[in-house]
PDB file of C-alpha atoms in Angstrom:
ATOM      1  CA  ARG A 184     -24.706  22.135 -19.914  1.00  0.00           C
ATOM      2  CA  SER A 185     -27.170  21.843 -17.178  1.00  0.00           C
ATOM      3  CA  PHE A 186     -26.397  17.937 -16.711  1.00  0.00           C
ATOM      4  CA  ALA A 187     -22.781  18.474 -17.150  1.00  0.00           C
ATOM      5  CA  GLN A 188     -22.879  21.709 -14.359  1.00  0.00           C
ATOM      6  CA  SER A 189     -24.816  18.795 -11.936  1.00  0.00           C
ATOM      7  CA  LEU A 190     -22.318  15.700 -12.933  1.00  0.00           C
ATOM      8  CA  LEU A 191     -19.314  17.705 -12.246  1.00  0.00           C
ATOM      9  CA  ARG A 192     -20.927  19.097  -9.186  1.00  0.00           C
ATOM     10  CA  PHE A 193     -22.014  15.645  -8.321  1.00  0.00           C
ATOM     11  CA  LEU A 194     -18.240  14.486  -9.272  1.00  0.00           C
ATOM     12  CA  GLY A 195     -16.932  17.556  -7.008  1.00  0.00           C
ATOM     13  CA  PHE A 196     -18.350  15.994  -4.092  1.00  0.00           C
ATOM     14  CA  ILE A 197     -16.436  12.581  -4.833  1.00  0.00           C
ATOM     15  CA  PHE A 198     -13.733  14.116  -4.887  1.00  0.00           C
ATOM     16  CA  CYS A 199     -13.714  15.139  -1.513  1.00  0.00           C
ATOM     17  CA  GLY A 200     -14.889  12.345   0.017  1.00  0.00           C
ATOM     18  CA  THR A 201     -12.550   9.799  -1.588  1.00  0.00           C
ATOM     19  CA  ALA A 202      -8.978  11.976  -0.407  1.00  0.00           C
ATOM     20  CA  LEU A 203      -9.329  10.127   2.473  1.00  0.00           C
ATOM     21  CA  ALA A 204      -9.744   6.713   0.960  1.00  0.00           C
ATOM     22  CA  GLN A 205      -6.865   7.947  -1.025  1.00  0.00           C
ATOM     23  CA  ALA A 206      -4.636   8.553   1.906  1.00  0.00           C
ATOM     24  CA  PHE A 207      -5.445   5.291   3.707  1.00  0.00           C
ATOM     25  CA  GLY A 208      -4.251   3.612   1.075  1.00  0.00           C
ATOM     26  CA  GLY A 209      -1.254   5.870   0.563  1.00  0.00           C
ATOM     27  CA  ILE A 210      -0.149   5.678   4.284  1.00  0.00           C
ATOM     28  CA  LEU A 211      -0.978   2.168   4.938  1.00  0.00           C
ATOM     29  CA  VAL A 212       1.901   0.863   1.865  1.00  0.00           C
ATOM     30  CA  ILE A 213       4.433   4.005   3.567  1.00  0.00           C
ATOM     31  CA  LEU A 214       3.695   1.713   6.671  1.00  0.00           C
ATOM     32  CA  MET A 215       4.245  -1.341   5.117  1.00  0.00           C
ATOM     33  CA  PHE A 216       7.563  -0.618   3.549  1.00  0.00           C
ATOM     34  CA  LYS A 217       8.907   1.211   6.729  1.00  0.00           C
ATOM     35  CA  ASN A 218       7.703  -1.866   9.374  1.00  0.00           C
ATOM     36  CA  TYR A 219       9.365  -4.525   6.680  1.00  0.00           C
ATOM     37  CA  GLY A 220      12.648  -2.598   5.503  1.00  0.00           C
ATOM     38  CA  TYR A 221      14.721  -4.901   6.350  1.00  0.00           C
ATOM     39  CA  LEU A 222      12.732  -7.651   3.773  1.00  0.00           C
ATOM     40  CA  PHE A 223      13.762  -4.664   0.594  1.00  0.00           C
ATOM     41  CA  GLN A 224      16.648  -3.477  -1.133  1.00  0.00           C
ATOM     42  CA  GLU A 225      14.702  -0.873  -2.609  1.00  0.00           C
ATOM     43  CA  SER A 226      13.741   2.792  -1.056  1.00  0.00           C
ATOM     44  CA  TYR A 227      11.732   3.549  -3.692  1.00  0.00           C
ATOM     45  CA  LEU A 228       8.684   0.316  -3.232  1.00  0.00           C
ATOM     46  CA  SER A 229       6.959   2.878  -1.353  1.00  0.00           C
ATOM     47  CA  LEU A 230       6.870   5.215  -4.226  1.00  0.00           C
ATOM     48  CA  PRO A 231       2.937   4.380  -4.881  1.00  0.00           C
ATOM     49  CA  GLY A 232       2.278   5.078  -1.449  1.00  0.00           C
ATOM     50  CA  TRP A 233       3.826   8.632  -2.140  1.00  0.00           C
ATOM     51  CA  LEU A 234       2.191   9.152  -5.042  1.00  0.00           C
ATOM     52  CA  ALA A 235      -1.198   8.358  -3.440  1.00  0.00           C
ATOM     53  CA  LEU A 236      -0.672  10.660  -0.762  1.00  0.00           C
ATOM     54  CA  ALA A 237      -0.156  13.385  -2.954  1.00  0.00           C
ATOM     55  CA  THR A 238      -2.843  13.084  -5.024  1.00  0.00           C
ATOM     56  CA  ALA A 239      -5.378  12.794  -1.911  1.00  0.00           C
ATOM     57  CA  LEU A 240      -4.141  16.140  -0.898  1.00  0.00           C
ATOM     58  CA  ILE A 241      -4.877  16.960  -4.278  1.00  0.00           C
ATOM     59  CA  LEU A 242      -8.063  15.822  -4.730  1.00  0.00           C
ATOM     60  CA  LEU A 243      -9.441  18.211  -2.055  1.00  0.00           C
ATOM     61  CA  PRO A 244      -9.100  21.935  -3.889  1.00  0.00           C
ATOM     62  CA  THR A 245     -10.039  19.533  -6.946  1.00  0.00           C
ATOM     63  CA  GLY A 246     -13.352  18.948  -5.660  1.00  0.00           C
ATOM     64  CA  VAL A 247     -13.816  22.497  -4.371  1.00  0.00           C
ATOM     65  CA  LEU A 248     -13.221  23.736  -7.853  1.00  0.00           C
ATOM     66  CA  ALA A 249     -15.449  21.118  -9.239  1.00  0.00           C
ATOM     67  CA  ILE A 250     -18.034  22.129  -6.891  1.00  0.00           C
ATOM     68  CA  SER A 251     -18.539  25.740  -7.540  1.00  0.00           C
ATOM     69  CA  THR A 252     -17.769  25.696 -11.329  1.00  0.00           C
ATOM     70  CA  SER A 253     -20.207  27.130 -13.270  1.00  0.00           C
ATOM     71  CA  VAL A 254     -21.130  28.522 -16.542  1.00  0.00           C
ATOM     72  CA  LYS A 255     -20.967  31.965 -16.131  1.00  0.00           C
ATOM     73  CA  CYS A 256     -17.420  31.679 -13.904  1.00  0.00           C
ATOM     74  CA  SER A 257     -14.348  33.349 -14.420  1.00  0.00           C
ATOM     75  CA  ARG A 258     -12.131  31.357 -17.448  1.00  0.00           C
ATOM     76  CA  ASN A 259      -9.865  31.188 -14.834  1.00  0.00           C
ATOM     77  CA  GLN A 260     -11.698  29.065 -12.007  1.00  0.00           C
ATOM     78  CA  GLN A 261     -12.733  26.629 -15.225  1.00  0.00           C
ATOM     79  CA  GLY A 262      -9.450  26.050 -16.675  1.00  0.00           C
ATOM     80  CA  THR A 263      -7.006  25.336 -13.049  1.00  0.00           C
ATOM     81  CA  LEU A 264     -10.014  23.070 -12.670  1.00  0.00           C
ATOM     82  CA  MET A 265      -9.195  21.478 -16.004  1.00  0.00           C
ATOM     83  CA  TYR A 266      -5.041  21.340 -15.203  1.00  0.00           C
ATOM     84  CA  LEU A 267      -5.486  19.702 -11.763  1.00  0.00           C
ATOM     85  CA  LEU A 268      -7.766  17.263 -13.528  1.00  0.00           C
ATOM     86  CA  LEU A 269      -4.686  16.682 -16.145  1.00  0.00           C
ATOM     87  CA  LEU A 270      -2.173  16.495 -13.490  1.00  0.00           C
ATOM     88  CA  LEU A 271      -4.394  14.138 -11.219  1.00  0.00           C
ATOM     89  CA  LEU A 272      -5.072  11.648 -14.395  1.00  0.00           C
ATOM     90  CA  CYS A 273      -0.966  11.639 -14.165  1.00  0.00           C
ATOM     91  CA  LEU A 274      -0.486  10.967 -10.745  1.00  0.00           C
ATOM     92  CA  GLU A 275      -3.055   8.327 -10.692  1.00  0.00           C
ATOM     93  CA  VAL A 276      -2.275   6.562 -13.821  1.00  0.00           C
ATOM     94  CA  SER A 277       1.207   6.389 -12.505  1.00  0.00           C
ATOM     95  CA  SER A 278       0.659   5.632  -9.383  1.00  0.00           C
ATOM     96  CA  ALA A 279      -2.139   1.776 -10.179  1.00  0.00           C
ATOM     97  CA  ALA A 280       1.041   0.959 -12.933  1.00  0.00           C
ATOM     98  CA  LEU A 281       3.736   1.106 -10.181  1.00  0.00           C
ATOM     99  CA  ALA A 282       1.184  -0.277  -7.680  1.00  0.00           C
ATOM    100  CA  CYS A 283       0.317  -3.424  -9.964  1.00  0.00           C
ATOM    101  CA  SER A 284       3.812  -3.841 -10.924  1.00  0.00           C
ATOM    102  CA  TYR A 285       5.858  -3.529  -7.814  1.00  0.00           C
ATOM    103  CA  CYS A 286       2.889  -6.372  -5.971  1.00  0.00           C
ATOM    104  CA  VAL A 287       4.582  -8.663  -8.385  1.00  0.00           C
ATOM    105  CA  LYS A 288       8.162  -7.938  -7.922  1.00  0.00           C
ATOM    106  CA  THR A 289       8.132  -7.651  -4.754  1.00  0.00           C
ATOM    107  CA  SER A 290       6.218 -10.913  -4.079  1.00  0.00           C
ATOM    108  CA  SER A 291       8.935 -12.808  -5.805  1.00  0.00           C
ATOM    109  CA  GLN A 292      11.466 -11.187  -3.057  1.00  0.00           C
ATOM    110  CA  LEU A 293       9.596 -11.674   0.034  1.00  0.00           C
ATOM    111  CA  GLU A 294      10.734 -15.420  -0.220  1.00  0.00           C
ATOM    112  CA  GLY A 295      13.973 -15.205  -0.921  1.00  0.00           C
ATOM    113  CA  ALA A 296      14.501 -12.134   1.723  1.00  0.00           C
ATOM    114  CA  MET A 297      12.287 -14.284   4.418  1.00  0.00           C
ATOM    115  CA  GLY A 298      14.366 -17.754   3.571  1.00  0.00           C
ATOM    116  CA  TYR A 299      17.887 -15.713   4.185  1.00  0.00           C
ATOM    117  CA  LEU A 300      17.400 -14.465   7.722  1.00  0.00           C
ATOM    118  CA  VAL A 301      15.900 -17.352   8.946  1.00  0.00           C
ATOM    119  CA  HIS A 302      18.953 -19.743   7.371  1.00  0.00           C
ATOM    120  CA  GLN A 303      21.253 -17.061   8.747  1.00  0.00           C
ATOM    121  CA  HIS A 304      18.921 -17.392  12.394  1.00  0.00           C
ATOM    122  CA  ASN A 305      21.954 -16.742  14.989  1.00  0.00           C
ATOM    123  CA  TRP A 306      21.296 -18.953  17.683  1.00  0.00           C
ATOM    124  CA  THR A 307      23.792 -17.907  20.009  1.00  0.00           C
ATOM    125  CA  CYS A 308      22.809 -14.340  20.047  1.00  0.00           C
ATOM    126  CA  SER A 309      19.377 -13.536  20.827  1.00  0.00           C
ATOM    127  CA  GLN A 310      20.386  -9.884  19.858  1.00  0.00           C
ATOM    128  CA  ASP A 311      21.082 -10.345  16.683  1.00  0.00           C
ATOM    129  CA  PRO A 312      19.584  -7.377  14.396  1.00  0.00           C
ATOM    130  CA  GLY A 313      18.437 -10.567  12.008  1.00  0.00           C
ATOM    131  CA  ASN A 314      16.615 -12.258  14.653  1.00  0.00           C
ATOM    132  CA  GLU A 315      14.983  -9.614  16.378  1.00  0.00           C
ATOM    133  CA  ALA A 316      13.633  -8.950  12.839  1.00  0.00           C
ATOM    134  CA  VAL A 317      12.345 -12.758  12.230  1.00  0.00           C
ATOM    135  CA  ASP A 318      10.852 -12.385  15.668  1.00  0.00           C
ATOM    136  CA  MET A 319       9.293  -8.778  15.072  1.00  0.00           C
ATOM    137  CA  ILE A 320       7.525 -10.301  12.441  1.00  0.00           C
ATOM    138  CA  GLN A 321       6.175 -13.806  13.610  1.00  0.00           C
ATOM    139  CA  ARG A 322       4.334 -12.151  16.472  1.00  0.00           C
ATOM    140  CA  LYS A 323       3.291  -9.761  14.461  1.00  0.00           C
ATOM    141  CA  LEU A 324       1.906 -11.563  12.041  1.00  0.00           C
ATOM    142  CA  GLN A 325       1.025 -14.608  14.313  1.00  0.00           C
ATOM    143  CA  CYS A 326       3.299 -17.454  11.554  1.00  0.00           C
ATOM    144  CA  CYS A 327       6.002 -19.410  11.876  1.00  0.00           C
ATOM    145  CA  GLY A 328       9.001 -20.042   9.568  1.00  0.00           C
ATOM    146  CA  VAL A 329       8.702 -19.060   6.066  1.00  0.00           C
ATOM    147  CA  HIS A 330       6.032 -21.446   4.767  1.00  0.00           C
ATOM    148  CA  ASN A 331       5.635 -23.412   8.487  1.00  0.00           C
ATOM    149  CA  TYR A 332       7.928 -24.078  10.851  1.00  0.00           C
ATOM    150  CA  THR A 333       9.087 -27.462   9.534  1.00  0.00           C
ATOM    151  CA  ASP A 334      11.801 -24.256   8.206  1.00  0.00           C
ATOM    152  CA  TRP A 335      13.520 -23.686  11.129  1.00  0.00           C
ATOM    153  CA  LEU A 336      14.395 -27.801  10.826  1.00  0.00           C
ATOM    154  CA  LYS A 337      16.707 -26.746   7.876  1.00  0.00           C
ATOM    155  CA  THR A 338      18.567 -24.359   8.225  1.00  0.00           C
ATOM    156  CA  SER A 339      22.281 -25.738   9.084  1.00  0.00           C
ATOM    157  CA  SER A 340      22.735 -23.806  12.996  1.00  0.00           C
ATOM    158  CA  SER A 341      19.686 -25.557  14.174  1.00  0.00           C
ATOM    159  CA  SER A 342      20.791 -29.014  14.193  1.00  0.00           C
ATOM    160  CA  TRP A 343      23.835 -28.062  15.643  1.00  0.00           C
ATOM    161  CA  TYR A 344      22.807 -25.960  18.385  1.00  0.00           C
ATOM    162  CA  TYR A 345      18.394 -26.732  19.604  1.00  0.00           C
ATOM    163  CA  PRO A 346      17.824 -29.569  17.542  1.00  0.00           C
ATOM    164  CA  HIS A 347      14.231 -29.944  18.449  1.00  0.00           C
ATOM    165  CA  CYS A 348      13.089 -26.527  18.613  1.00  0.00           C
ATOM    166  CA  VAL A 349      11.747 -23.392  17.181  1.00  0.00           C
ATOM    167  CA  PRO A 350      11.817 -19.614  18.167  1.00  0.00           C
ATOM    168  CA  GLU A 351       9.981 -18.833  20.982  1.00  0.00           C
ATOM    169  CA  SER A 352       8.485 -16.168  18.553  1.00  0.00           C
ATOM    170  CA  CYS A 353       6.573 -19.058  16.872  1.00  0.00           C
ATOM    171  CA  CYS A 354       4.519 -19.549  20.394  1.00  0.00           C
ATOM    172  CA  LYS A 355       0.822 -18.939  20.386  1.00  0.00           C
ATOM    173  CA  GLU A 356       0.209 -15.995  23.444  1.00  0.00           C
ATOM    174  CA  LYS A 357      -2.315 -18.330  25.345  1.00  0.00           C
ATOM    175  CA  HIS A 358       0.772 -20.655  25.781  1.00  0.00           C
ATOM    176  CA  SER A 359       2.378 -18.963  28.213  1.00  0.00           C
ATOM    177  CA  HIS A 360       5.368 -21.792  29.408  1.00  0.00           C
ATOM    178  CA  CYS A 361       5.692 -22.033  25.325  1.00  0.00           C
ATOM    179  CA  ARG A 362       9.659 -22.391  24.696  1.00  0.00           C
ATOM    180  CA  GLY A 363       9.358 -23.626  20.728  1.00  0.00           C
ATOM    181  CA  ASP A 364       9.658 -27.105  21.610  1.00  0.00           C
ATOM    182  CA  LEU A 365       8.657 -29.000  18.713  1.00  0.00           C
ATOM    183  CA  ASP A 366       7.346 -31.588  21.014  1.00  0.00           C
ATOM    184  CA  HIS A 367       4.455 -29.746  21.787  1.00  0.00           C
ATOM    185  CA  VAL A 368       3.293 -28.462  17.794  1.00  0.00           C
ATOM    186  CA  GLU A 369      -0.064 -27.673  19.083  1.00  0.00           C
ATOM    187  CA  GLN A 370       1.286 -24.865  20.499  1.00  0.00           C
ATOM    188  CA  LEU A 371       2.888 -23.081  17.702  1.00  0.00           C
ATOM    189  CA  PHE A 372       1.661 -21.176  14.611  1.00  0.00           C
ATOM    190  CA  GLU A 373       0.736 -23.111  12.142  1.00  0.00           C
ATOM    191  CA  GLU A 374       0.656 -20.977   9.386  1.00  0.00           C
ATOM    192  CA  GLY A 375       3.920 -19.353   7.522  1.00  0.00           C
ATOM    193  CA  CYS A 376       5.323 -16.107   7.015  1.00  0.00           C
ATOM    194  CA  LEU A 377       5.426 -15.500   3.690  1.00  0.00           C
ATOM    195  CA  LYS A 378       1.679 -16.193   2.651  1.00  0.00           C
ATOM    196  CA  LYS A 379       0.460 -13.693   5.270  1.00  0.00           C
ATOM    197  CA  LEU A 380       3.158 -11.123   3.917  1.00  0.00           C
ATOM    198  CA  GLU A 381       2.384 -11.348   0.464  1.00  0.00           C
ATOM    199  CA  ASP A 382      -1.042 -11.070   1.410  1.00  0.00           C
ATOM    200  CA  GLN A 383      -0.773  -8.131   3.037  1.00  0.00           C
ATOM    201  CA  LEU A 384       1.159  -6.638   0.312  1.00  0.00           C
ATOM    202  CA  CYS A 385      -0.674  -7.813  -1.943  1.00  0.00           C
ATOM    203  CA  PHE A 386      -4.268  -6.056  -0.545  1.00  0.00           C
ATOM    204  CA  ALA A 387      -1.916  -2.453   0.186  1.00  0.00           C
ATOM    205  CA  MET A 388      -0.965  -2.531  -3.781  1.00  0.00           C
ATOM    206  CA  LEU A 389      -4.170  -3.381  -5.043  1.00  0.00           C
ATOM    207  CA  TYR A 390      -6.403  -1.414  -3.062  1.00  0.00           C
ATOM    208  CA  ILE A 391      -4.054   1.746  -4.193  1.00  0.00           C
ATOM    209  CA  PHE A 392      -4.845   0.216  -7.771  1.00  0.00           C
ATOM    210  CA  TRP A 393      -8.428   0.121  -8.323  1.00  0.00           C
ATOM    211  CA  CYS A 394      -8.645   3.484  -5.828  1.00  0.00           C
ATOM    212  CA  CYS A 395      -6.586   4.982  -8.784  1.00  0.00           C
ATOM    213  CA  THR A 396      -8.425   3.420 -11.496  1.00  0.00           C
ATOM    214  CA  MET A 397     -12.118   4.413 -10.476  1.00  0.00           C
ATOM    215  CA  LEU A 398     -11.140   8.096  -9.934  1.00  0.00           C
ATOM    216  CA  SER A 399      -8.917   8.313 -13.598  1.00  0.00           C
ATOM    217  CA  ILE A 400     -12.521   7.207 -14.932  1.00  0.00           C
ATOM    218  CA  LEU A 401     -14.329   9.603 -12.631  1.00  0.00           C
ATOM    219  CA  GLU A 402     -11.603  12.451 -13.692  1.00  0.00           C
ATOM    220  CA  LEU A 403     -12.066  11.738 -17.678  1.00  0.00           C
ATOM    221  CA  LEU A 404     -16.178  12.578 -16.870  1.00  0.00           C
ATOM    222  CA  ALA A 405     -15.174  15.685 -15.315  1.00  0.00           C
ATOM    223  CA  GLY A 406     -12.616  16.439 -17.413  1.00  0.00           C
ATOM    224  CA  ILE A 407     -15.417  16.689 -19.924  1.00  0.00           C
ATOM    225  CA  SER A 408     -18.404  17.789 -18.306  1.00  0.00           C
ATOM    226  CA  ASN A 409     -15.759  20.790 -17.953  1.00  0.00           C
ATOM    227  CA  GLY A 410     -14.731  21.172 -21.068  1.00  0.00           C
ATOM    228  CA  ILE A 411     -18.313  20.908 -22.016  1.00  0.00           C
ATOM    229  CA  LEU A 412     -19.483  24.391 -19.900  1.00  0.00           C
ATOM    230  CA  MET A 413     -16.011  26.087 -21.437  1.00  0.00           C
ATOM    231  CA  ARG A 414     -17.300  25.872 -24.811  1.00  0.00           C
ATOM    232  CA  HIS A 415     -20.297  27.339 -24.097  1.00  0.00           C
ATOM    233  CA  GLN A 416     -18.459  30.404 -22.100  1.00  0.00           C
ATOM    234  CA  PRO A 417     -16.741  32.963 -24.525  1.00  0.00           C
ATOM    235  CA  PHE A 418     -13.202  34.035 -24.006  1.00  0.00           C
ATOM    236  CA  TYR A 419     -14.341  37.293 -22.580  1.00  0.00           C
ATOM    237  CA  GLU A 420     -10.913  38.580 -21.372  1.00  0.00           C
ATOM    238  CA  PHE A 421      -9.351  38.600 -24.520  1.00  0.00           C
ATOM    239  CA  ASN A 422     -12.298  40.921 -26.685  1.00  0.00           C
ATOM    240  CA  ILE A 423     -10.075  43.702 -26.076  1.00  0.00           C
ATOM    241  CA  LEU A 424      -7.548  42.388 -28.655  1.00  0.00           C
TER     242      LEU A 424
END
């Protein structure tokens, strides 16, 4: 019993500490799909992030209960802790499963979405929403095209309007006079946007997956420890029956 109580208190401190890490992962996923929402049609793809955020909010009271739970504490407190641990386990298993599956699903969608934006680039109107989306991605990720700058040469409109040019958002910041001229390739970003987007997306999803997996194991240990304490605490509240 003393070992179970010490383990439960130790896990309680871990739950309180990891709530911040879990919240960080949830916010990271939510902001990523918000910033690149025009690349994804499904709004439910940010669900793992919301589940992780909900988990982080529940982790705090769970950690406090685990720290304060003892052998002689009330059955209500022990039962509430067990209920919260079960709720957290369900949330984190769901979040981990969704994060793993969405990482594979969204990676396959990114290439098609990026390819469409590049192919439909409107060279005659710089204020086109599709142009602004592509320019924002290329400047933020410091990339050019889907795989590299040669993707811009494959579009039907580029060969008609600007046969030897790419958007200025492909230019490196240190070259202030760059206008996307292919005669000066050294002034352009070398990497494509697809690889960088996939790396960011999979990092966020795998971060949530491993956080939820490790916390699920710790919650099982906390549930076992709490169960041991509950076994040695008779149901005094029902003696009147």
